[in-house]
C-alpha positions in Angstrom: -2.6 -3.9 10.0 -1.1 -2.0 13.0 -4.1 -0.6 14.6 -7.9 -0.4 14.4 -10.5 2.1 15.8 -14.3 1.8 15.9 -16.6 4.8 15.4 -19.9 3.6 16.9 -21.7 6.9 16.2 -21.1 6.6 12.4 -20.8 2.8 12.2 -17.3 2.9 10.7 -14.0 1.1 11.2 -10.6 2.8 10.8 -7.4 0.9 10.2 -3.8 2.2 10.3 -0.8 0.5 8.7 2.5 1.1 7.1 2.0 2.3 3.5 2.4 -0.5 1.0 5.9 -0.3 -0.7 7.3 2.0 1.9 10.5 1.0 3.9 9.6 -0.1 7.5 11.4 2.8 9.0 9.8 5.5 6.8 6.9 6.3 9.0 4.6 6.4 5.9 1.1 5.3 6.9 -2.2 4.6 5.3 -5.4 5.2 7.3 -8.4 3.5 5.8 -12.1 4.1 6.6 -14.4 1.1 6.2 -18.0 0.3 6.7 -18.9 -2.5 9.1 -19.3 -4.8 6.1 -15.7 -4.1 5.2 -16.2 -1.9 2.2 -13.6 0.8 1.8 -15.1 4.3 2.1 -11.9 6.3 2.0 -8.3 6.5 2.9 -5.6 9.0 3.8 -1.8 8.9 3.4 0.4 10.2 6.2 4.1 10.6 5.4 6.8 10.5 8.0 4.4 10.0 11.0 6.2 7.0 12.6 3.9 4.1 13.5 0.3 3.6 14.5 -0.1 1.7 17.8 -3.4 3.0 19.1 -5.8 5.3 17.3 -8.4 7.6 18.9 -11.4 9.1 17.2 -13.0 12.4 17.9 -16.4 13.5 16.7 -16.5 16.8 14.9 -19.3 19.1 13.8 -20.3 18.2 10.3 -21.4 21.7 9.4 -17.8 22.9 9.8 -16.0 20.1 7.8 -16.6 19.0 4.3 -16.8 15.3 3.6 -17.6 14.2 7.1 -20.1 11.4 7.8 -23.2 13.0 9.4 
């Protein structure tokens, strides 16, 4: 794992790491959303983004975005 962020409003953890099976210089990442118990809620693949050293979270309005955690 390269980075971790905590969403206190929604009680979620987000981790970022190099995508499994990708070359170390590819910049292909996996961002994973977890509950505080460690259960995976979802993930997202980012291709060619470099590396994740520090992640920031921004709260959005749920009525404008599908699939967000209210």
